C-alpha cells in the first residue's frame, strides 16, 4: 500500500491536466513575492503525505501559492499550516507543532493529509472542472487508505469533493457537522485560512474541538 501511494504521488507531481493551474503555479514560482525571493519554489502539483496506515484523513482545499506551492508539502510554510500543525501535535497526530519546510522533520502519526485540488489556484478558487479533474486522485487515495475511520474536510469545497466520491447528496456544510458513510465518519470544518482565523469565523477552541472529537471517535 505504501508503494502504491508513492506511485500515485509520482503521478500527481507530473500532472499537467489543468492548463490554467499548470501555468499559474509555474508563474508564481518564477515571479516570487519579495519575502520569499531567495527561496526555490516547488512550483508543481503537490503530493499527499502522512501515515499510510492512518485512521484519520484530512482533506484540504488546495495548496497555497506561497505555502505548499513554495515548500513542496501541503499545509507547510503558511498560516493555515501553522494552525493545522499545532492542532495535530496537541492531539497526538504529529510529532511537532510546526510545519515550515518539507525537510523539517515534521511527521504525521496515524494521519494522512491530502487536498481536493493539488495545484495552487488563482485567488484560491479552483473551477468546477479543475476540481472534477483532480477528483480521481482523491478517489484512488481513499481506495488505498484502507484503515481510515474519520475524514476531516477543511472547507466546503473539500466537503463537497468527499460527498461526491461517497455518492452522498443530502448533507449540508457547517462547522462540526458530521455524517456516516460505509463505516467512516465524515466531519466538516471551517478551513484554517487567514481569512477565517483573523476575522474570528474560526477560533482556536472551535478548531481544537474538531480534533478532540476525532480522538473520541477513534477511541470507540
Tab-separated table of N, CA, C and O in Angstrom, residues 50-156:
chain	number	residue	atom	x	y	z
A	50	UNK	N	1.884	11.501	4.761
A	50	UNK	CA	1.468	11.058	6.087
A	50	UNK	C	1.654	9.575	6.292
A	50	UNK	O	2.444	8.925	5.606
A	51	UNK	N	0.920	9.042	7.245
A	51	UNK	CA	0.995	7.642	7.649
A	51	UNK	C	0.112	6.799	6.720
A	51	UNK	O	-1.099	7.009	6.662
A	52	UNK	N	0.688	5.849	5.971
A	52	UNK	CA	-0.121	5.040	5.059
A	52	UNK	C	-1.148	4.161	5.769
A	52	UNK	O	-2.087	3.669	5.140
A	53	UNK	N	-0.971	3.970	7.081
A	53	UNK	CA	-1.933	3.198	7.870
A	53	UNK	C	-2.851	4.109	8.691
A	53	UNK	O	-3.426	3.675	9.694
A	54	UNK	N	-2.990	5.337	8.244
A	54	UNK	CA	-3.730	6.347	9.000
A	54	UNK	C	-5.195	5.976	9.209
A	54	UNK	O	-5.850	5.445	8.312
A	55	UNK	N	-5.689	6.320	10.382
A	55	UNK	CA	-7.116	6.227	10.659
A	55	UNK	C	-7.808	7.569	10.410
A	55	UNK	O	-9.030	7.619	10.264
A	56	UNK	N	-7.028	8.650	10.371
A	56	UNK	CA	-7.556	9.988	10.110
A	56	UNK	C	-7.059	10.487	8.765
A	56	UNK	O	-5.854	10.521	8.514
A	57	UNK	N	-7.987	10.889	7.907
A	57	UNK	CA	-7.652	11.522	6.639
A	57	UNK	C	-8.125	12.965	6.678
A	57	UNK	O	-9.289	13.233	7.001
A	58	UNK	N	-7.225	13.891	6.376
A	58	UNK	CA	-7.547	15.319	6.344
A	58	UNK	C	-7.534	15.772	4.893
A	58	UNK	O	-6.542	15.588	4.186
A	59	UNK	N	-8.652	16.356	4.441
A	59	UNK	CA	-8.772	16.803	3.057
A	59	UNK	C	-8.887	18.322	3.042
A	59	UNK	O	-9.846	18.893	3.580
A	60	UNK	N	-7.890	18.979	2.459
A	60	UNK	CA	-7.913	20.430	2.341
A	60	UNK	C	-8.492	20.878	1.014
A	60	UNK	O	-8.949	20.061	0.205
A	61	UNK	N	-8.461	22.181	0.777
A	61	UNK	CA	-8.942	22.739	-0.481
A	61	UNK	C	-7.904	22.562	-1.583
A	61	UNK	O	-8.107	21.820	-2.548
A	62	UNK	N	-6.779	23.242	-1.441
A	62	UNK	CA	-5.715	23.232	-2.442
A	62	UNK	C	-4.474	23.853	-1.821
A	62	UNK	O	-4.567	24.565	-0.811
A	63	UNK	N	-3.300	23.629	-2.379
A	63	UNK	CA	-2.089	24.277	-1.856
A	63	UNK	C	-2.178	25.801	-1.942
A	63	UNK	O	-2.871	26.349	-2.806
A	64	UNK	N	-1.471	26.458	-1.040
A	64	UNK	CA	-1.369	27.920	-1.093
A	64	UNK	C	-0.234	28.307	-2.040
A	64	UNK	O	0.790	27.622	-2.113
A	65	UNK	N	-0.422	29.407	-2.756
A	65	UNK	CA	0.558	29.830	-3.768
A	65	UNK	C	1.952	30.013	-3.185
A	65	UNK	O	2.952	29.638	-3.807
A	66	UNK	N	2.026	30.587	-1.973
A	66	UNK	CA	3.325	30.835	-1.350
A	66	UNK	C	3.542	29.979	-0.103
A	66	UNK	O	4.456	30.223	0.677
A	67	UNK	N	2.662	28.972	0.070
A	67	UNK	CA	2.822	27.985	1.132
A	67	UNK	C	3.321	26.693	0.520
A	67	UNK	O	4.485	26.534	0.210
A	68	UNK	N	2.383	25.747	0.301
A	68	UNK	CA	2.753	24.471	-0.280
A	68	UNK	C	3.387	24.566	-1.652
A	68	UNK	O	4.316	23.819	-1.972
A	69	UNK	N	2.903	25.489	-2.473
A	69	UNK	CA	3.485	25.650	-3.814
A	69	UNK	C	4.936	26.118	-3.744
A	69	UNK	O	5.710	25.892	-4.677
A	70	UNK	N	5.293	26.725	-2.630
A	70	UNK	CA	6.686	27.149	-2.414
A	70	UNK	C	7.508	26.040	-1.759
A	70	UNK	O	8.614	25.730	-2.194
A	71	UNK	N	6.953	25.418	-0.724
A	71	UNK	CA	7.731	24.489	0.100
A	71	UNK	C	7.728	23.051	-0.412
A	71	UNK	O	8.597	22.265	-0.059
A	72	UNK	N	6.721	22.692	-1.200
A	72	UNK	CA	6.643	21.337	-1.711
A	72	UNK	C	5.907	20.363	-0.812
A	72	UNK	O	5.914	19.160	-1.067
A	73	UNK	N	5.243	20.870	0.241
A	73	UNK	CA	4.457	19.995	1.108
A	73	UNK	C	3.172	20.710	1.502
A	73	UNK	O	3.175	21.910	1.785
A	74	UNK	N	2.086	19.983	1.510
A	74	UNK	CA	0.795	20.570	1.854
A	74	UNK	C	0.802	21.129	3.268
A	74	UNK	O	1.427	20.578	4.165
A	75	UNK	N	0.092	22.236	3.447
A	75	UNK	CA	-0.038	22.882	4.751
A	75	UNK	C	1.323	23.111	5.411
A	75	UNK	O	1.535	22.810	6.581
A	76	UNK	N	2.221	23.664	4.636
A	76	UNK	CA	3.573	23.915	5.132
A	76	UNK	C	4.053	25.289	4.680
A	76	UNK	O	3.985	25.620	3.494
A	77	UNK	N	4.501	26.091	5.645
A	77	UNK	CA	5.069	27.384	5.300
A	77	UNK	C	4.080	28.517	5.195
A	77	UNK	O	4.403	29.568	4.638
A	78	UNK	N	2.881	28.351	5.753
A	78	UNK	CA	1.910	29.459	5.757
A	78	UNK	C	1.075	29.375	7.038
A	78	UNK	O	1.229	28.456	7.846
A	79	UNK	N	0.174	30.331	7.225
A	79	UNK	CA	-0.576	30.400	8.478
A	79	UNK	C	-1.543	29.230	8.635
A	79	UNK	O	-1.771	28.754	9.757
A	80	UNK	N	-2.124	28.745	7.536
A	80	UNK	CA	-3.008	27.582	7.623
A	80	UNK	C	-2.229	26.366	8.112
A	80	UNK	O	-2.716	25.588	8.944
A	81	UNK	N	-1.020	26.218	7.590
A	81	UNK	CA	-0.162	25.128	8.037
A	81	UNK	C	0.205	25.252	9.503
A	81	UNK	O	0.301	24.242	10.219
A	82	UNK	N	0.399	26.484	9.973
A	82	UNK	CA	0.707	26.706	11.388
A	82	UNK	C	-0.434	26.208	12.275
A	82	UNK	O	-0.197	25.538	13.286
A	83	UNK	N	-1.653	26.564	11.878
A	83	UNK	CA	-2.818	26.144	12.664
A	83	UNK	C	-2.988	24.632	12.634
A	83	UNK	O	-3.271	24.005	13.658
A	84	UNK	N	-2.816	24.035	11.465
A	84	UNK	CA	-3.016	22.595	11.357
A	84	UNK	C	-1.928	21.829	12.103
A	84	UNK	O	-2.223	20.869	12.838
A	85	UNK	N	-0.681	22.221	11.952
A	85	UNK	CA	0.413	21.514	12.623
A	85	UNK	C	0.231	21.539	14.139
A	85	UNK	O	0.412	20.510	14.810
A	86	UNK	N	-0.129	22.698	14.676
A	86	UNK	CA	-0.256	22.804	16.129
A	86	UNK	C	-1.406	21.948	16.660
A	86	UNK	O	-1.263	21.250	17.672
A	87	UNK	N	-2.548	21.990	15.971
A	87	UNK	CA	-3.687	21.218	16.477
A	87	UNK	C	-3.427	19.717	16.339
A	87	UNK	O	-3.837	18.929	17.206
A	88	UNK	N	-2.723	19.321	15.296
A	88	UNK	CA	-2.388	17.902	15.158
A	88	UNK	C	-1.418	17.454	16.247
A	88	UNK	O	-1.568	16.382	16.840
A	89	UNK	N	-0.422	18.289	16.536
A	89	UNK	CA	0.530	17.972	17.607
A	89	UNK	C	-0.183	17.915	18.958
A	89	UNK	O	0.025	16.981	19.741
A	90	UNK	N	-1.021	18.908	19.229
A	90	UNK	CA	-1.724	18.973	20.515
A	90	UNK	C	-2.601	17.753	20.751
A	90	UNK	O	-2.865	17.378	21.901
A	91	UNK	N	-3.066	17.136	19.658
A	91	UNK	CA	-3.976	15.998	19.793
A	91	UNK	C	-3.326	14.666	19.415
A	91	UNK	O	-4.016	13.667	19.208
A	92	UNK	N	-1.998	14.664	19.342
A	92	UNK	CA	-1.275	13.417	19.170
A	92	UNK	C	-1.197	12.881	17.757
A	92	UNK	O	-0.832	11.715	17.549
A	93	UNK	N	-1.467	13.731	16.757
A	93	UNK	CA	-1.417	13.298	15.364
A	93	UNK	C	-0.153	13.763	14.641
A	93	UNK	O	-0.016	13.539	13.436
A	94	UNK	N	0.754	14.422	15.338
A	94	UNK	CA	2.013	14.881	14.734
A	94	UNK	C	3.099	14.905	15.797
A	94	UNK	O	2.819	15.008	16.997
A	95	UNK	N	4.338	14.835	15.351
A	95	UNK	CA	5.461	14.741	16.283
A	95	UNK	C	6.004	16.095	16.721
A	95	UNK	O	6.840	16.172	17.621
A	96	UNK	N	5.549	17.185	16.083
A	96	UNK	CA	5.993	18.531	16.468
A	96	UNK	C	4.925	19.540	16.051
A	96	UNK	O	4.113	19.247	15.167
A	97	UNK	N	4.916	20.731	16.651
A	97	UNK	CA	3.811	21.668	16.437
A	97	UNK	C	4.009	22.650	15.292
A	97	UNK	O	3.200	23.569	15.126
A	98	UNK	N	5.051	22.489	14.494
A	98	UNK	CA	5.294	23.426	13.400
A	98	UNK	C	5.587	22.670	12.111
A	98	UNK	O	6.179	21.596	12.122
A	99	UNK	N	5.164	23.283	10.991
A	99	UNK	CA	5.397	22.712	9.664
A	99	UNK	C	5.911	23.833	8.767
A	99	UNK	O	5.135	24.621	8.232
A	100	UNK	N	7.233	23.918	8.622
A	100	UNK	CA	7.846	25.068	7.961
A	100	UNK	C	8.435	24.758	6.599
A	100	UNK	O	8.379	25.565	5.685
A	101	UNK	N	9.023	23.574	6.440
A	101	UNK	CA	9.536	23.148	5.140
A	101	UNK	C	9.551	21.621	5.106
A	101	UNK	O	9.453	20.975	6.143
A	102	UNK	N	9.651	21.032	3.921
A	102	UNK	CA	9.456	19.587	3.810
A	102	UNK	C	10.613	18.771	4.381
A	102	UNK	O	10.508	17.543	4.475
A	103	UNK	N	11.682	19.434	4.797
A	103	UNK	CA	12.813	18.735	5.397
A	103	UNK	C	12.966	19.052	6.895
A	103	UNK	O	14.039	18.869	7.458
A	104	UNK	N	11.882	19.516	7.513
A	104	UNK	CA	11.970	19.959	8.910
A	104	UNK	C	11.710	18.853	9.925
A	104	UNK	O	11.708	19.092	11.130
A	105	UNK	N	11.467	17.632	9.457
A	105	UNK	CA	11.226	16.525	10.377
A	105	UNK	C	9.804	16.392	10.865
A	105	UNK	O	9.503	15.520	11.688
A	106	UNK	N	8.908	17.233	10.370
A	106	UNK	CA	7.500	17.152	10.753
A	106	UNK	C	6.915	15.842	10.222
A	106	UNK	O	6.976	15.561	9.030
A	107	UNK	N	6.337	15.035	11.122
A	107	UNK	CA	5.812	13.721	10.761
A	107	UNK	C	4.415	13.542	11.323
A	107	UNK	O	4.144	13.904	12.469
A	108	UNK	N	3.544	12.983	10.524
A	108	UNK	CA	2.182	12.704	10.969
A	108	UNK	C	2.109	11.341	11.628
A	108	UNK	O	2.811	10.400	11.230
A	109	UNK	N	1.237	11.235	12.633
A	109	UNK	CA	1.037	9.997	13.378
A	109	UNK	C	-0.413	9.570	13.212
A	109	UNK	O	-1.333	10.259	13.665
A	110	UNK	N	-0.636	8.441	12.534
A	110	UNK	CA	-1.984	7.910	12.322
A	110	UNK	C	-2.873	8.894	11.553
A	110	UNK	O	-4.093	8.877	11.714
A	111	UNK	N	-2.244	9.745	10.736
A	111	UNK	CA	-2.995	10.733	9.953
A	111	UNK	C	-2.363	10.880	8.570
A	111	UNK	O	-1.169	10.614	8.387
A	112	UNK	N	-3.174	11.299	7.616
A	112	UNK	CA	-2.724	11.486	6.233
A	112	UNK	C	-3.375	12.751	5.711
A	112	UNK	O	-4.557	13.010	5.976
A	113	UNK	N	-2.611	13.578	4.996
A	113	UNK	CA	-3.112	14.863	4.511
A	113	UNK	C	-3.144	14.870	2.989
A	113	UNK	O	-2.156	14.523	2.331
A	114	UNK	N	-4.276	15.282	2.443
A	114	UNK	CA	-4.430	15.414	1.006
A	114	UNK	C	-5.274	16.665	0.723
A	114	UNK	O	-5.518	17.462	1.622
A	115	UNK	N	-5.704	16.823	-0.531
A	115	UNK	CA	-6.492	18.004	-0.893
A	115	UNK	C	-7.390	17.689	-2.072
A	115	UNK	O	-7.117	16.775	-2.857
A	116	UNK	N	-8.452	18.473	-2.198
A	116	UNK	CA	-9.374	18.302	-3.323
A	116	UNK	C	-8.700	18.660	-4.637
A	116	UNK	O	-8.983	18.069	-5.677
A	117	UNK	N	-7.818	19.662	-4.600
A	117	UNK	CA	-7.082	20.120	-5.789
A	117	UNK	C	-5.605	20.166	-5.426
A	117	UNK	O	-5.244	20.638	-4.352
A	118	UNK	N	-4.727	19.702	-6.330
A	118	UNK	CA	-3.320	19.533	-5.988
A	118	UNK	C	-2.419	20.673	-6.449
A	118	UNK	O	-1.237	20.676	-6.146
A	119	UNK	N	-2.970	21.618	-7.190
A	119	UNK	CA	-2.211	22.811	-7.612
A	119	UNK	C	-2.816	24.049	-6.972
A	119	UNK	O	-4.038	24.133	-6.803
A	120	UNK	N	-1.985	25.017	-6.634
A	120	UNK	CA	-2.489	26.282	-6.093
A	120	UNK	C	-3.297	26.999	-7.176
A	120	UNK	O	-2.784	27.236	-8.270
A	121	UNK	N	-4.559	27.346	-6.899
A	121	UNK	CA	-5.370	28.053	-7.890
A	121	UNK	C	-5.306	29.569	-7.692
A	121	UNK	O	-5.110	30.044	-6.559
A	122	UNK	N	-5.468	30.349	-8.745
A	122	UNK	CA	-5.533	31.808	-8.588
A	122	UNK	C	-6.653	32.198	-7.628
A	122	UNK	O	-7.764	31.652	-7.699
A	123	UNK	N	-6.353	33.105	-6.700
A	123	UNK	CA	-7.329	33.593	-5.713
A	123	UNK	C	-7.919	32.472	-4.859
A	123	UNK	O	-8.998	32.632	-4.277
A	124	UNK	N	-7.213	31.332	-4.780
A	124	UNK	CA	-7.693	30.181	-4.005
A	124	UNK	C	-9.041	29.669	-4.486
A	124	UNK	O	-9.821	29.110	-3.700
A	125	UNK	N	-9.338	29.835	-5.775
A	125	UNK	CA	-10.642	29.451	-6.319
A	125	UNK	C	-10.476	28.553	-7.543
A	125	UNK	O	-10.404	29.038	-8.673
A	126	UNK	N	-10.414	27.246	-7.344
A	126	UNK	CA	-10.387	26.341	-8.491
A	126	UNK	C	-11.743	26.326	-9.181
A	126	UNK	O	-12.779	26.561	-8.550
A	127	UNK	N	-11.742	26.049	-10.466
A	127	UNK	CA	-13.004	25.928	-11.192
A	127	UNK	C	-13.616	24.560	-10.930
A	127	UNK	O	-12.955	23.633	-10.451
A	128	UNK	N	-14.880	24.426	-11.288
A	128	UNK	CA	-15.542	23.142	-11.136
A	128	UNK	C	-14.866	22.049	-11.941
A	128	UNK	O	-14.711	20.915	-11.472
A	129	UNK	N	-14.438	22.388	-13.150
A	129	UNK	CA	-13.756	21.400	-13.985
A	129	UNK	C	-12.425	20.968	-13.378
A	129	UNK	O	-12.047	19.795	-13.456
A	130	UNK	N	-11.716	21.920	-12.769
A	130	UNK	CA	-10.430	21.584	-12.134
A	130	UNK	C	-10.634	20.664	-10.938
A	130	UNK	O	-9.860	19.720	-10.722
A	131	UNK	N	-11.680	20.908	-10.174
A	131	UNK	CA	-11.992	20.048	-9.028
A	131	UNK	C	-12.328	18.633	-9.507
A	131	UNK	O	-11.850	17.641	-8.946
A	132	UNK	N	-13.119	18.544	-10.564
A	132	UNK	CA	-13.508	17.242	-11.085
A	132	UNK	C	-12.310	16.503	-11.688
A	132	UNK	O	-12.202	15.284	-11.562
A	133	UNK	N	-11.416	17.239	-12.338
A	133	UNK	CA	-10.228	16.620	-12.929
A	133	UNK	C	-9.351	16.004	-11.852
A	133	UNK	O	-8.766	14.933	-12.038
A	134	UNK	N	-9.260	16.653	-10.707
A	134	UNK	CA	-8.410	16.164	-9.607
A	134	UNK	C	-9.103	15.079	-8.782
A	134	UNK	O	-8.444	14.410	-7.978
A	135	UNK	N	-10.400	14.908	-8.966
A	135	UNK	CA	-11.166	14.005	-8.099
A	135	UNK	C	-10.676	12.563	-8.161
A	135	UNK	O	-10.752	11.829	-7.170
A	136	UNK	N	-10.153	12.148	-9.315
A	136	UNK	CA	-9.718	10.761	-9.438
A	136	UNK	C	-8.543	10.451	-8.523
A	136	UNK	O	-8.425	9.328	-8.027
A	137	UNK	N	-7.672	11.432	-8.295
A	137	UNK	CA	-6.552	11.210	-7.377
A	137	UNK	C	-7.061	10.952	-5.957
A	137	UNK	O	-6.580	10.055	-5.261
A	138	UNK	N	-8.040	11.744	-5.537
A	138	UNK	CA	-8.620	11.555	-4.204
A	138	UNK	C	-9.335	10.210	-4.118
A	138	UNK	O	-9.244	9.503	-3.099
A	139	UNK	N	-10.027	9.843	-5.185
A	139	UNK	CA	-10.722	8.553	-5.217
A	139	UNK	C	-9.737	7.402	-5.043
A	139	UNK	O	-9.995	6.452	-4.279
A	140	UNK	N	-8.612	7.472	-5.725
A	140	UNK	CA	-7.603	6.415	-5.607
A	140	UNK	C	-7.005	6.368	-4.206
A	140	UNK	O	-6.734	5.282	-3.668
A	141	UNK	N	-6.796	7.534	-3.600
A	141	UNK	CA	-6.258	7.563	-2.233
A	141	UNK	C	-7.221	6.918	-1.250
A	141	UNK	O	-6.807	6.141	-0.379
A	142	UNK	N	-8.503	7.238	-1.378
A	142	UNK	CA	-9.493	6.656	-0.470
A	142	UNK	C	-9.527	5.135	-0.595
A	142	UNK	O	-9.726	4.426	0.402
A	143	UNK	N	-9.323	4.639	-1.805
A	143	UNK	CA	-9.298	3.192	-2.001
A	143	UNK	C	-8.058	2.554	-1.386
A	143	UNK	O	-8.109	1.427	-0.872
A	144	UNK	N	-6.940	3.267	-1.411
A	144	UNK	CA	-5.691	2.733	-0.886
A	144	UNK	C	-5.588	2.839	0.633
A	144	UNK	O	-5.002	1.979	1.292
A	145	UNK	N	-6.142	3.900	1.197
A	145	UNK	CA	-6.044	4.135	2.647
A	145	UNK	C	-7.147	3.347	3.354
A	145	UNK	O	-8.162	3.899	3.786
A	146	UNK	N	-6.928	2.077	3.499
A	146	UNK	CA	-7.984	1.168	3.928
A	146	UNK	C	-8.279	1.204	5.425
A	146	UNK	O	-9.261	0.617	5.880
A	147	UNK	N	-7.432	1.867	6.212
A	147	UNK	CA	-7.651	1.923	7.656
A	147	UNK	C	-8.365	3.193	8.109
A	147	UNK	O	-8.602	3.369	9.308
A	148	UNK	N	-8.699	4.085	7.184
A	148	UNK	CA	-9.310	5.367	7.546
A	148	UNK	C	-10.675	5.154	8.200
A	148	UNK	O	-11.534	4.435	7.677
A	149	UNK	N	-10.843	5.793	9.337
A	149	UNK	CA	-12.108	5.734	10.075
A	149	UNK	C	-12.806	7.096	10.127
A	149	UNK	O	-14.014	7.173	10.304
A	150	UNK	N	-12.004	8.168	10.019
A	150	UNK	CA	-12.557	9.529	10.085
A	150	UNK	C	-11.925	10.370	8.982
A	150	UNK	O	-10.704	10.311	8.775
A	151	UNK	N	-12.758	11.132	8.286
A	151	UNK	CA	-12.267	12.096	7.297
A	151	UNK	C	-12.679	13.489	7.759
A	151	UNK	O	-13.871	13.753	7.959
A	152	UNK	N	-11.706	14.371	7.939
A	152	UNK	CA	-11.986	15.770	8.275
A	152	UNK	C	-11.818	16.596	7.002
A	152	UNK	O	-10.749	16.598	6.387
A	153	UNK	N	-12.883	17.281	6.613
A	153	UNK	CA	-12.897	18.094	5.392
A	153	UNK	C	-12.753	19.562	5.774
A	153	UNK	O	-13.599	20.102	6.498
A	154	UNK	N	-11.694	20.198	5.290
A	154	UNK	CA	-11.414	21.586	5.646
A	154	UNK	C	-12.005	22.516	4.590
A	154	UNK	O	-11.417	22.762	3.548
A	155	UNK	N	-13.195	23.013	4.872
A	155	UNK	CA	-13.876	23.926	3.969
A	155	UNK	C	-14.903	23.217	3.106
A	155	UNK	O	-14.899	21.990	2.953
A	156	UNK	N	-15.808	24.022	2.519
A	156	UNK	CA	-16.931	23.460	1.758
A	156	UNK	C	-16.480	22.738	0.490
A	156	UNK	O	-17.072	21.727	0.105
